[in-house]
Coordinates of C-alpha atoms and ligand atoms in Angstrom, one line a residue:
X1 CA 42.7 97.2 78.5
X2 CA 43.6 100.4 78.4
X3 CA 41.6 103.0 80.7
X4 CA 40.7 106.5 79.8
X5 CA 43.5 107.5 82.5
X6 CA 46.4 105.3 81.2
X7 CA 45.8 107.3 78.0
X8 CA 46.4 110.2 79.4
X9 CA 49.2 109.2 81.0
X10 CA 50.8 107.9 77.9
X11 CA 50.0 111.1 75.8
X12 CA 51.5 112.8 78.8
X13 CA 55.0 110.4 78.4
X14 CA 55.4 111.3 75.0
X15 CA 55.3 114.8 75.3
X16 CA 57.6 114.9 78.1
X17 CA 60.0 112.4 75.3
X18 CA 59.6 114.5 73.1
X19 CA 60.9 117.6 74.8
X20 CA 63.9 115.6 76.1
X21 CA 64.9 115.1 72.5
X22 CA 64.5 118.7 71.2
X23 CA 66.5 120.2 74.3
X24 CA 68.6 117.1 74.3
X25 CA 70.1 118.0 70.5
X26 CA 69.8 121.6 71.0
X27 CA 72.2 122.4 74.1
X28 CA 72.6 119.6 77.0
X29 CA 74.7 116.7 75.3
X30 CA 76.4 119.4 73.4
X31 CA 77.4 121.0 76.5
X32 CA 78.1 117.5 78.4
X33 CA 81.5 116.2 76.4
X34 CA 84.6 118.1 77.3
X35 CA 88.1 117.0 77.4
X36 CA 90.0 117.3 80.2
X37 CA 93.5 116.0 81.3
X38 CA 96.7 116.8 80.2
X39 CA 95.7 117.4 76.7
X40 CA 93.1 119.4 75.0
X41 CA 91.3 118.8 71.5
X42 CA 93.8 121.3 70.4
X43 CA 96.6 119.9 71.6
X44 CA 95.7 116.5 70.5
X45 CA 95.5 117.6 67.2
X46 CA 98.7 119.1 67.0
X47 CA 100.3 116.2 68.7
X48 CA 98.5 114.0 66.6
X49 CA 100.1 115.6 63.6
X50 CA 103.7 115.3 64.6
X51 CA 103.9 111.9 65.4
X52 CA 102.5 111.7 62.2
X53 CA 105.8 113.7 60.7
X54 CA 107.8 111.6 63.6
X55 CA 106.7 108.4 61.6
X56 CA 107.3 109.7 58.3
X57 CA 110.9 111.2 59.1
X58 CA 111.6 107.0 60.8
X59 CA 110.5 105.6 57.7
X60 CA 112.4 108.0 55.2
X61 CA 115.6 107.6 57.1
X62 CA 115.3 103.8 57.5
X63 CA 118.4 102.7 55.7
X64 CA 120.6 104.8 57.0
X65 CA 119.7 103.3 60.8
X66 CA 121.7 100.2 62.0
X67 CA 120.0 96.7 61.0
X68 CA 120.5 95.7 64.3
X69 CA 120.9 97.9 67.8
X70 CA 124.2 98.4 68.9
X71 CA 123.0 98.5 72.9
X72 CA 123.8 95.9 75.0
X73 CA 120.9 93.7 77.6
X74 CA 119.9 95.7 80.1
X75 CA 120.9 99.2 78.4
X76 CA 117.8 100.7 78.6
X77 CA 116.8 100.4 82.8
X78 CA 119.4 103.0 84.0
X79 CA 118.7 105.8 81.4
X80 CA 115.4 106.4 83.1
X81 CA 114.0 106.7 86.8
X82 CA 113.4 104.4 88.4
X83 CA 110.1 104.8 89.2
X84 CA 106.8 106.9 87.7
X85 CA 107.4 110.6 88.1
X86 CA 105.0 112.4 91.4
X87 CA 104.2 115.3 89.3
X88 CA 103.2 115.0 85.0
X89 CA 106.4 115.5 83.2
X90 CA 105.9 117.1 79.9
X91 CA 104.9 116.0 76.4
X92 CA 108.5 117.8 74.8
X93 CA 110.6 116.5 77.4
X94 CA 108.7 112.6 76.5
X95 CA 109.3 113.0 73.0
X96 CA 113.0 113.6 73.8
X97 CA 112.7 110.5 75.7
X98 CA 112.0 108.7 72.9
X99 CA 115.0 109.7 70.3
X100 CA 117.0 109.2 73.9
X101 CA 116.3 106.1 75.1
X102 CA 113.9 104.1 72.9
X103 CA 115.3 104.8 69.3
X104 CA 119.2 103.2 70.1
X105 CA 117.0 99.8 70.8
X106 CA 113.9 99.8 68.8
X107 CA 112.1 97.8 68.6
X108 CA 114.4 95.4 70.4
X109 CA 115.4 95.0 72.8
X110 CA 113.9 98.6 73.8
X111 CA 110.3 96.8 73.5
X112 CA 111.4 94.4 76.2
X113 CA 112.7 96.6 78.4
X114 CA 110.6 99.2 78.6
X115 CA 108.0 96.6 79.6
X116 CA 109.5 94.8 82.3
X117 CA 110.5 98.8 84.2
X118 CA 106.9 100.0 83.6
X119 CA 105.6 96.6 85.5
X120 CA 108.2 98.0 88.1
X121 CA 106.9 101.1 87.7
X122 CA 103.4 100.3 88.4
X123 CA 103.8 97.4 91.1
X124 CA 105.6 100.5 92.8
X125 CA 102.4 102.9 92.2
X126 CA 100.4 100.0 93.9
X127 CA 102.9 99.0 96.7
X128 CA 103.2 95.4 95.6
X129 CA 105.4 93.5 97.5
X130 CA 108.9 93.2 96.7
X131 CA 109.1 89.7 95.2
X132 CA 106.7 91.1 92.4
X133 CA 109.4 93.3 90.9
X134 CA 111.6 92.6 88.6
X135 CA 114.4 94.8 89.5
X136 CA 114.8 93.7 92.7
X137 CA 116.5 91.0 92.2
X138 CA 113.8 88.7 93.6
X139 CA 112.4 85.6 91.6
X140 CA 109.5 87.3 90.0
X141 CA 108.5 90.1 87.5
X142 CA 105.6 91.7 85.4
X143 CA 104.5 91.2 81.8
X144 CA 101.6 92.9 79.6
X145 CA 98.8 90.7 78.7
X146 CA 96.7 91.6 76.3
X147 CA 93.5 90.6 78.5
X148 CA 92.1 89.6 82.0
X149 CA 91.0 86.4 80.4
X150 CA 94.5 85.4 78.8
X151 CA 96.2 86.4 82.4
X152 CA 93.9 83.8 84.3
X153 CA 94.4 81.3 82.0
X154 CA 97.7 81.4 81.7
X155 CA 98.2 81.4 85.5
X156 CA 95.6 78.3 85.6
X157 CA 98.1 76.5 82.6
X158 CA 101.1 77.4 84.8
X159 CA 99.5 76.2 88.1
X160 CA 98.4 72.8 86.0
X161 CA 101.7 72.4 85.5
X162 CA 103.3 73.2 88.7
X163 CA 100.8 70.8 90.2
X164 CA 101.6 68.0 87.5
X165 CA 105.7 68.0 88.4
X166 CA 105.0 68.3 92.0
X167 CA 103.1 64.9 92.0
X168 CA 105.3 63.4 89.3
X169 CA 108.6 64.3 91.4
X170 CA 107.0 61.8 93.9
X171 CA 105.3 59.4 91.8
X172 CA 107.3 59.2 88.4
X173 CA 105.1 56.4 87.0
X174 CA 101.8 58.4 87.4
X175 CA 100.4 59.5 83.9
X176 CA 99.8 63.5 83.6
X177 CA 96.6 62.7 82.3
X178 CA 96.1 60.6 85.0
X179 CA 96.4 63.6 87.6
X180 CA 95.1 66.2 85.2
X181 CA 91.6 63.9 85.4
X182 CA 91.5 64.8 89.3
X183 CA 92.4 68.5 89.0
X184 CA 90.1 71.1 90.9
X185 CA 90.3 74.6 90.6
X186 CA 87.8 77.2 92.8
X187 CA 86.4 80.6 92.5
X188 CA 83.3 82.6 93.3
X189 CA 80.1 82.5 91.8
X190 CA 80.5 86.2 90.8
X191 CA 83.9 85.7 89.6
X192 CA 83.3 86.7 85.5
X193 CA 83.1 84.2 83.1
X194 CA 86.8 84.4 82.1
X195 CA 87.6 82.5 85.2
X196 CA 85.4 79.6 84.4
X197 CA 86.4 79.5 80.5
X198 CA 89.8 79.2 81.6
X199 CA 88.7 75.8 83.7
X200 CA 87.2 74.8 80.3
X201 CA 90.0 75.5 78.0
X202 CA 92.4 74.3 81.0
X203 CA 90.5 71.1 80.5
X204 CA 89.5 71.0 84.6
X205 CA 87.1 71.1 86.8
X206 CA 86.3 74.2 87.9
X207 CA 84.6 74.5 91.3
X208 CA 82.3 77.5 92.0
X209 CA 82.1 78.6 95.4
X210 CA 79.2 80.5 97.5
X211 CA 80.2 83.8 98.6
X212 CA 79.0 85.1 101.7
X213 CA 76.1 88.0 102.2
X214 CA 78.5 90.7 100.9
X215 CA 79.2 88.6 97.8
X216 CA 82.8 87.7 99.0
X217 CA 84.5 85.0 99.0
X218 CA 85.6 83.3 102.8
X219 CA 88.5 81.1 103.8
X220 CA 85.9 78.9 105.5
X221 CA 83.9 78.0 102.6
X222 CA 87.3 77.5 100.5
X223 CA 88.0 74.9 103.9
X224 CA 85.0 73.1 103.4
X225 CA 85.2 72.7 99.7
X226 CA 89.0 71.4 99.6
X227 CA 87.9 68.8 102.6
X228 CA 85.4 67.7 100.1
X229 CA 87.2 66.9 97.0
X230 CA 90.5 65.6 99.1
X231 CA 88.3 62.9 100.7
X232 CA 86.7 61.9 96.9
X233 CA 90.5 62.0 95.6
X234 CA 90.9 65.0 93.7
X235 CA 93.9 67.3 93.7
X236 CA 92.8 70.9 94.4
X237 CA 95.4 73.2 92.6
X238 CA 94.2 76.5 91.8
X239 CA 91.8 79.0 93.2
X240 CA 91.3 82.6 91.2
X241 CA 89.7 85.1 93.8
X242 CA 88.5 88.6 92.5
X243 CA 89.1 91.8 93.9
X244 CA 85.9 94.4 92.1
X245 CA 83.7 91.9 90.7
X246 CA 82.0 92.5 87.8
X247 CA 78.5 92.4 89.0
X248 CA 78.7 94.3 92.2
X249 CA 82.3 95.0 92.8
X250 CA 82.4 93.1 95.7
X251 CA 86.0 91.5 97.1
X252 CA 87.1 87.5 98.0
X253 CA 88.5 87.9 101.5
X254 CA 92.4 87.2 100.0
X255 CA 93.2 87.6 103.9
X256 CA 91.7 84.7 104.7
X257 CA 92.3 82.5 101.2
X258 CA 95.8 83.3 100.9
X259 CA 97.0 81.6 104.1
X260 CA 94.9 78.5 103.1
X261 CA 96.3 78.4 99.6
X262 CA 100.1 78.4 101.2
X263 CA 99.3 75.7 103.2
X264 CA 97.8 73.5 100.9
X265 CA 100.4 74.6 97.5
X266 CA 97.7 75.5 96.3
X267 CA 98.2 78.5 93.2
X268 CA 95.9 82.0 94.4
X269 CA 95.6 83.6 91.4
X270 CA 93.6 87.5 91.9
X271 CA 91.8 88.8 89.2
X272 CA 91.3 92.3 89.9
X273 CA 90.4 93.6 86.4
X274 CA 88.8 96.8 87.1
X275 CA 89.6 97.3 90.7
X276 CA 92.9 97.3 90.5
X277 CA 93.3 100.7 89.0
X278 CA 92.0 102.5 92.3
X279 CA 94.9 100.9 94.6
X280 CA 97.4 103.0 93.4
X281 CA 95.8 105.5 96.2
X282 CA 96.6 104.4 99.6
X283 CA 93.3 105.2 100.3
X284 CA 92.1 102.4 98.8
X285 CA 95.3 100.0 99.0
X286 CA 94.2 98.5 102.4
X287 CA 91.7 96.6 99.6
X288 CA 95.1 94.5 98.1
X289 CA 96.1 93.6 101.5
X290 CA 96.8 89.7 101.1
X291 CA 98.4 90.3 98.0
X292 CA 101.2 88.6 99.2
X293 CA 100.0 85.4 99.4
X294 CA 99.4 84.8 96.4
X295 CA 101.5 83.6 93.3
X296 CA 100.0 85.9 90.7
X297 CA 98.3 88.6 90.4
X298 CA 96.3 91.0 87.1
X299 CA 94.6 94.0 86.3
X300 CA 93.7 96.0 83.6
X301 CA 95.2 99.8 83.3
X302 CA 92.8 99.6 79.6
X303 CA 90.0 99.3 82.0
X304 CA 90.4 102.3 84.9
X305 CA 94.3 103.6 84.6
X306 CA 93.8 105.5 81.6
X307 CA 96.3 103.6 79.0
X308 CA 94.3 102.2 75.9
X309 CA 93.3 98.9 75.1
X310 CA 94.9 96.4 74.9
X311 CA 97.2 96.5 78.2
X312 CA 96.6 93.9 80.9
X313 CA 99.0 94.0 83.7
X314 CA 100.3 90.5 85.2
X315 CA 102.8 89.9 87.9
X316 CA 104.2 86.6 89.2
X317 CA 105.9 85.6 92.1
X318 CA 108.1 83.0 90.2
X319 CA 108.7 83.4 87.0
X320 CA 110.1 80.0 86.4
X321 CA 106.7 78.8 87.0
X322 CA 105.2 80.3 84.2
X323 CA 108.1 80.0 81.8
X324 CA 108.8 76.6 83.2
X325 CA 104.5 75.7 81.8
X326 CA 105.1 77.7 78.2
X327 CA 108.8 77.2 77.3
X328 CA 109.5 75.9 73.5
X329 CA 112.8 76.6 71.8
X330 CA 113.1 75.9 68.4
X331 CA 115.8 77.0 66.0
X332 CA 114.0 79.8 64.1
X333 CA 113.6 81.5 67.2
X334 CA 117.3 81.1 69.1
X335 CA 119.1 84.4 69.6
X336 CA 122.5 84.8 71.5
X337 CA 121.6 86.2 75.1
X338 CA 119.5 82.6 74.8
X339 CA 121.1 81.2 77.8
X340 CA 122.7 84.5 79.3
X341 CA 120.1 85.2 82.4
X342 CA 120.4 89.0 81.3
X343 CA 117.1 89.0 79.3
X344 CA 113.4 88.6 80.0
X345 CA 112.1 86.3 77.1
X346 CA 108.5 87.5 77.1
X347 CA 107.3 84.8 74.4
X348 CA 107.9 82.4 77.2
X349 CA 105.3 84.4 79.5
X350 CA 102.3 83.8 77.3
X351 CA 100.5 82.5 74.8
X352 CA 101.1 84.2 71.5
X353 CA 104.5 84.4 70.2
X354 CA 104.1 87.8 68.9
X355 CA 104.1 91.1 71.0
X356 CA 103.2 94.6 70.6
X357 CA 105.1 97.8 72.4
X358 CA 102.2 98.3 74.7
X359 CA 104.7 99.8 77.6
X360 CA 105.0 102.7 75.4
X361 CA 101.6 103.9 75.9
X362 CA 102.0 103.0 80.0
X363 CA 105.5 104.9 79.8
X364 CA 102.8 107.8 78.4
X365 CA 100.4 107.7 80.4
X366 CA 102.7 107.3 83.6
X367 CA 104.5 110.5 82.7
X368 CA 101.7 112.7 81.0
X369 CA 99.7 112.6 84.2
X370 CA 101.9 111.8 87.0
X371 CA 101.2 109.7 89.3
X372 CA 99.4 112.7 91.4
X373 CA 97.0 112.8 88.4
X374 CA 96.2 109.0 88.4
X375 CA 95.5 109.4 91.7
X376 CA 93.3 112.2 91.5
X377 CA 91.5 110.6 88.2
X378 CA 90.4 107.5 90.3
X379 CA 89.7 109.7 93.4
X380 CA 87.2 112.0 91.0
X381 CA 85.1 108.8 89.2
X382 CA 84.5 107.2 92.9
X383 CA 83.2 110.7 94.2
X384 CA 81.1 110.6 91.3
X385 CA 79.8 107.1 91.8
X386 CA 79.2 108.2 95.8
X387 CA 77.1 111.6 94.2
X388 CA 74.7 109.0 92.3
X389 CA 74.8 106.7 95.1
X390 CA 73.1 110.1 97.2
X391 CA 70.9 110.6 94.9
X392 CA 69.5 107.1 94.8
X393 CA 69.3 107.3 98.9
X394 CA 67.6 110.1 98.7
X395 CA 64.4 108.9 96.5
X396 CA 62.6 106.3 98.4
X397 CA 61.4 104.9 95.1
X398 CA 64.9 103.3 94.8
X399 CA 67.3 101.3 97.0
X400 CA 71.3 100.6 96.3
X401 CA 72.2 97.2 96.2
X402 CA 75.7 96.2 98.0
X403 CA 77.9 98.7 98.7
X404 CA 79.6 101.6 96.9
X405 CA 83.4 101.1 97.3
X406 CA 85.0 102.4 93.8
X407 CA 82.9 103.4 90.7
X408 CA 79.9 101.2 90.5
X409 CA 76.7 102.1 92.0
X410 CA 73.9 98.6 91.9
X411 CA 70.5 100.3 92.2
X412 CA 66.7 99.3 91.6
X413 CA 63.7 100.5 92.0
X414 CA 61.7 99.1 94.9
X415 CA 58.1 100.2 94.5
X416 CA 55.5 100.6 92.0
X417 CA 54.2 104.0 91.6
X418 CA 52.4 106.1 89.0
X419 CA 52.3 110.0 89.2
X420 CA 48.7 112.2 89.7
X421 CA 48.9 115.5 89.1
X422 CA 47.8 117.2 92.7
X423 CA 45.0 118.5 91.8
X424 CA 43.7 115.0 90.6
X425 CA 45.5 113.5 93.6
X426 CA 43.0 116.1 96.0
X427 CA 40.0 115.2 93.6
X428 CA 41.0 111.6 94.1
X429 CA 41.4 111.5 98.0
X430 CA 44.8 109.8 97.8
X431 CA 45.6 109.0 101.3
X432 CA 48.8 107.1 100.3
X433 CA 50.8 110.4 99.1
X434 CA 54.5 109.4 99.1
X435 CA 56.3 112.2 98.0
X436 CA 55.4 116.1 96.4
X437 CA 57.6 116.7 93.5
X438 CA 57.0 119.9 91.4
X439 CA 53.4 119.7 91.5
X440 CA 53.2 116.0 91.3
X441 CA 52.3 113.1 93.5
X442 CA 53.4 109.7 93.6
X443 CA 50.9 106.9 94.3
X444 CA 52.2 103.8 94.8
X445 CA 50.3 101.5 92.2
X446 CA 50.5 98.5 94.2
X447 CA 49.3 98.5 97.9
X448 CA 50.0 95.5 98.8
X449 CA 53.8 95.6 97.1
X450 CA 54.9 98.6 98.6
X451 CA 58.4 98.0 99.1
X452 CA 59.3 95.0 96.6
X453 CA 60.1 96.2 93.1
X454 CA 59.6 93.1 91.2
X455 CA 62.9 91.9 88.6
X456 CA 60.2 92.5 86.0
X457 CA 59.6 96.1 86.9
X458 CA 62.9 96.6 87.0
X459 CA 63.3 94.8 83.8
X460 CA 61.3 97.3 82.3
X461 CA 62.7 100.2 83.7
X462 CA 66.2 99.0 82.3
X463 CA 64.3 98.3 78.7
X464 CA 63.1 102.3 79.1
X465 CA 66.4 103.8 80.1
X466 CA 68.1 102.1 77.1
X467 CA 66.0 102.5 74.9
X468 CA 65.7 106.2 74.9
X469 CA 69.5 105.9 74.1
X470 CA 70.8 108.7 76.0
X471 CA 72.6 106.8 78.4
X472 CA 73.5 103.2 78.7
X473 CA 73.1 100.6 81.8
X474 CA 74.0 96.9 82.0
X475 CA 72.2 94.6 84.5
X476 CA 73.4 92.0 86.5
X477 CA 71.5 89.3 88.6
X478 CA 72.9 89.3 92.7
X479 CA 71.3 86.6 93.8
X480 CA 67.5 86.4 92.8
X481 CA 67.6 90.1 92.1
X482 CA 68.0 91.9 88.5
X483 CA 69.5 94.8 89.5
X484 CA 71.0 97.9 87.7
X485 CA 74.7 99.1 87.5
X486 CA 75.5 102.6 87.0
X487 CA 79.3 103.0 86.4
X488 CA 81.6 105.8 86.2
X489 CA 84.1 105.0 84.3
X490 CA 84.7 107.8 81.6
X491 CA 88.2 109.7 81.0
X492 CA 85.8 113.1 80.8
X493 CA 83.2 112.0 83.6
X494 CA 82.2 115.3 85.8
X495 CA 79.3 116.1 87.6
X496 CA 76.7 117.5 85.1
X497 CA 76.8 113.9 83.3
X498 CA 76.0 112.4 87.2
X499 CA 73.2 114.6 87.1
X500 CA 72.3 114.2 83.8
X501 CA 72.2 110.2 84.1
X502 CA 69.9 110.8 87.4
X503 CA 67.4 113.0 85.3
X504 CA 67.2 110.5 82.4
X505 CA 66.5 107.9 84.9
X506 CA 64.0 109.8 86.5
X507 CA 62.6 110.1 83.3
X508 CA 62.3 106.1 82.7
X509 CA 60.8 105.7 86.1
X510 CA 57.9 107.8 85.4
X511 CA 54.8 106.1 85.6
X512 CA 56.7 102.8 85.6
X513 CA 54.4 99.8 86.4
X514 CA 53.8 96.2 85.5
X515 CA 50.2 95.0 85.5
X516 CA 47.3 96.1 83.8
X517 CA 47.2 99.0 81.7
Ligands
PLP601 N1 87.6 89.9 85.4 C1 86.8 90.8 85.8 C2 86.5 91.0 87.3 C3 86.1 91.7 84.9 O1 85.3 92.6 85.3 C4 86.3 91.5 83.5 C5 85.7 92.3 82.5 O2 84.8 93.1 82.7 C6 87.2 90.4 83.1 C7 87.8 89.7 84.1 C8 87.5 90.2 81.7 O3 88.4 91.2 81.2 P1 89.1 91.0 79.8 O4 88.2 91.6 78.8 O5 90.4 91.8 80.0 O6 89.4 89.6 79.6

């Protein structure tokens, strides 16, 4: 039932909505959104517009051009450097580029090419070990994936099928689906759903593991759990560990799987979809360390690095493995440098036969900004996620959840309150005065639950935040908690939006309560 008070409050809520809205549309959001980076709105425009005539020009002067490239495998590597420039290069000197070095080989083998130096490239931005690069003449290399999801599965396919010859190379008369029926695979509980739809389109058991208080995954547990399924018979053969997981950003402990993986030839997969943006600053490389345990490894520059979807980064150790699980050959698709060792055969790498020039927009992005301005990009959004993470420390209505290593901030709020003004607040004798804010005063609107926000208060708060459509927050559960995650992750992203967020939120939390009206 509603009490003469509540109604007050309520009128009170919409007013204060209301004015949100009108100053909303008249200034703040149109002041929030401004483009920064190596291009203006200007700029764009204009760039926009030639690429336009670029396209146009290609297209008019199309049967004049060579049916086929002239260049030879492996023409295009030594034309540029061979690694990401320090300091942006600019967007003339790019376009050059392009008539220089991508033109003579479009789309092949240029499309190829570009690809497997811009995985060089960027396993040198993020200090990947050597057997990672292509151009090194180690055993592994990089491809483009279009997703997080197809990289896991296709390193669960490949690790299925690594595991199948093994066993067969012993046994010869053992049925494959004999030992695909005792197939395990591992992974966190917070690993993202990816991981486990890969077990179910990989047709295996997927086994998910407990982390440990800080939501990471130990070598101890992974022990336990391999004991376990080598006593009942099974063949353990794959475990994915995450480095930023989705809910909290949290990190398996790769130090301590990656040893136990070797031992047991067993595949380590690392998903690091969104985290692995951030260790191209040494800063934050120490977070990768362990890397080199395992036999392949993904992230997404479409989610953090600036490069637009779809681009999914994934290195292997051995790249026989994974061509050795995909490999089919039939006539339509035989070319002459079939059998010659000088080309990388990218259809063998992953599940469509088809492939886009995504390295074009990394080779872009790479040289646009620099790799000084990547760096400083990351360095910004996680200063910005540590500026919300003060501002939910300092109001004691609200507690952060895990902690705040790259852009995501978990929060909730942990106590009921309603707000008096403090005149009523005198009149009212409130003894349990938490907190003077512009004339106001909070009062806790549950004694006896003073510091337990309950998942349904916090339910609610959510509800209000996203309704009022000014900003937008996606929950996750961490253990028995529903908890909110506020993520920086915009190109544009500065303080005032930090600030802004913080206010709305405020907003939402205002006179927040479950209960009786
Ligand atoms: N892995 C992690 C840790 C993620 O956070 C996500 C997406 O948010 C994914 C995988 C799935 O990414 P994709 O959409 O590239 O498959």
């Amino acid at each position: 039932m509603k009490t003469q008070f509540s109604r007050k409050l309520e009128r009170t809520k919409y007013k204060s909505t209301v004015l949100v809205l009108r100053s909303g549309f008249s200034g703040e959001l149109a002041n929030i959104w401004n483009l920064n980076g190596p291009m203006d709105f200007e700029e764009f425009r204009t760039r926009g517009k030639e690429m336009v005539d670029f396209m146009a020009d290609y297209l008019k002067s199309v049967e004049e051009r060579p049916v086929y490239p002239a260049v030879q495998p492996g023409y295009l590597r030594p034309l540029i450097p061979d690694s990401a420039p320090q300091d942006p290069d600019s967007y003339e000197e790019l376009m050059k580029d392009v008539e220089r070095v991508i033109m003579p080989g479009a789309a092949s083998p240029a499309c190829t090419e570009l690809e497997t130096v811009m995985l060089d490239w960027l396993s040198k931005m993020l200090n990947l070990p050597e057997e990672f690069l292509a151009g090194t003449g180690s055993e592994g290399g990089g491809v483009i994936q279009g997703t997080a999801s197809e990289s896991t599965l296709v390193a669960l396919l490949a690790a299925r099928r690594k595991m199948v010859i093994h066993i067969q190379a012993n046994n010869p008369n053992v049925e494959e689906s004999m030992i695909m029926s005792k197939l395990v695979a591992y992974t966190s509980d917070q690993s993202h759903s990816s991981v486990e739809r890969a077990g179910l389109i990989g047709g295996i058991k997927m086994r998910k593991l407990v982390p440990d208080e800080k939501f990471s995954l130990r070598g101890e547990t992974l022990k336990q759990a391999l004991e376990e399924d080598k006593a009942l018979g099974l063949i353990p053969f794959f475990v994915c560990a995450t480095l930023g997981t989705t809910s909290s950003c949290s990190f398996d402990n790769i130090m301590e799987l990656g040893p136990i993986c070797n031992s047991e030839n067993i595949w380590m997969h690392i998903d690091a979809a969104y985290a692995g943006s951030s260790f191209i600053c040494p800063e934050f490389r120490p977070l990768l360390n362990g890397v080199e345990f395992s036999n392949s490894f993904n992230f997404n520059p479409h989610k953090w690095l600036l490069v637009n979807f779809d681009c999914s980064a994934m290195w292997v150790k051995k790249r026989s493995e994974l061509i050795g699980a995909f490999k089919m050959d039939p006539l339509y698709l035989k070319h002459d440098h079939q059998d010659s060792g000088l080309i990388t055969d990218y259809r063998h790498w992953q599940i469509p036969l088809g492939r886009r020039f995504r390295s074009l927009k990394m080779w872009f992005v790479f040289r646009l900004y620099g790799v000084k301005g990547l760096q400083e990009h990351i360095r910004k959004q996680v200063d910005l996620a540590h500026e919300f993470e003060s501002l939910v420390h300092q109001d004691e209505r609200f507690e952060i959840i895990g902690d705040v290593v790259l852009g995501l901030v978990c929060f909730r709020i942990k106590i009921q309150f309603f707000e008096l003004p403090r005149d009523v607040a005198w009149v009212w004798n409130v003894s349990v005065m938490r907190r003077k804010w512009t004339g106001w005063v909070y009062f806790p609107w549950n004694r006896e639950n003073l510091t337990e926000g309950t998942n349904e208060l916090n339910e609610k708060l959510l509800k209000r935040i996203n309704d009022a459509r000014k900003i937008h927050i996606v929950p996750c559960q961490l253990r028995d908690k529903f908890v909110l995650r506020f993520v920086i992750c915009g190109r544009t992203s500065e303080s005032k939006h930090v600030q802004y967020a913080w206010k709305i939120i405020n907003e939402a939390a205002r006179n927040l309560h479950v209960g009786p009206q």
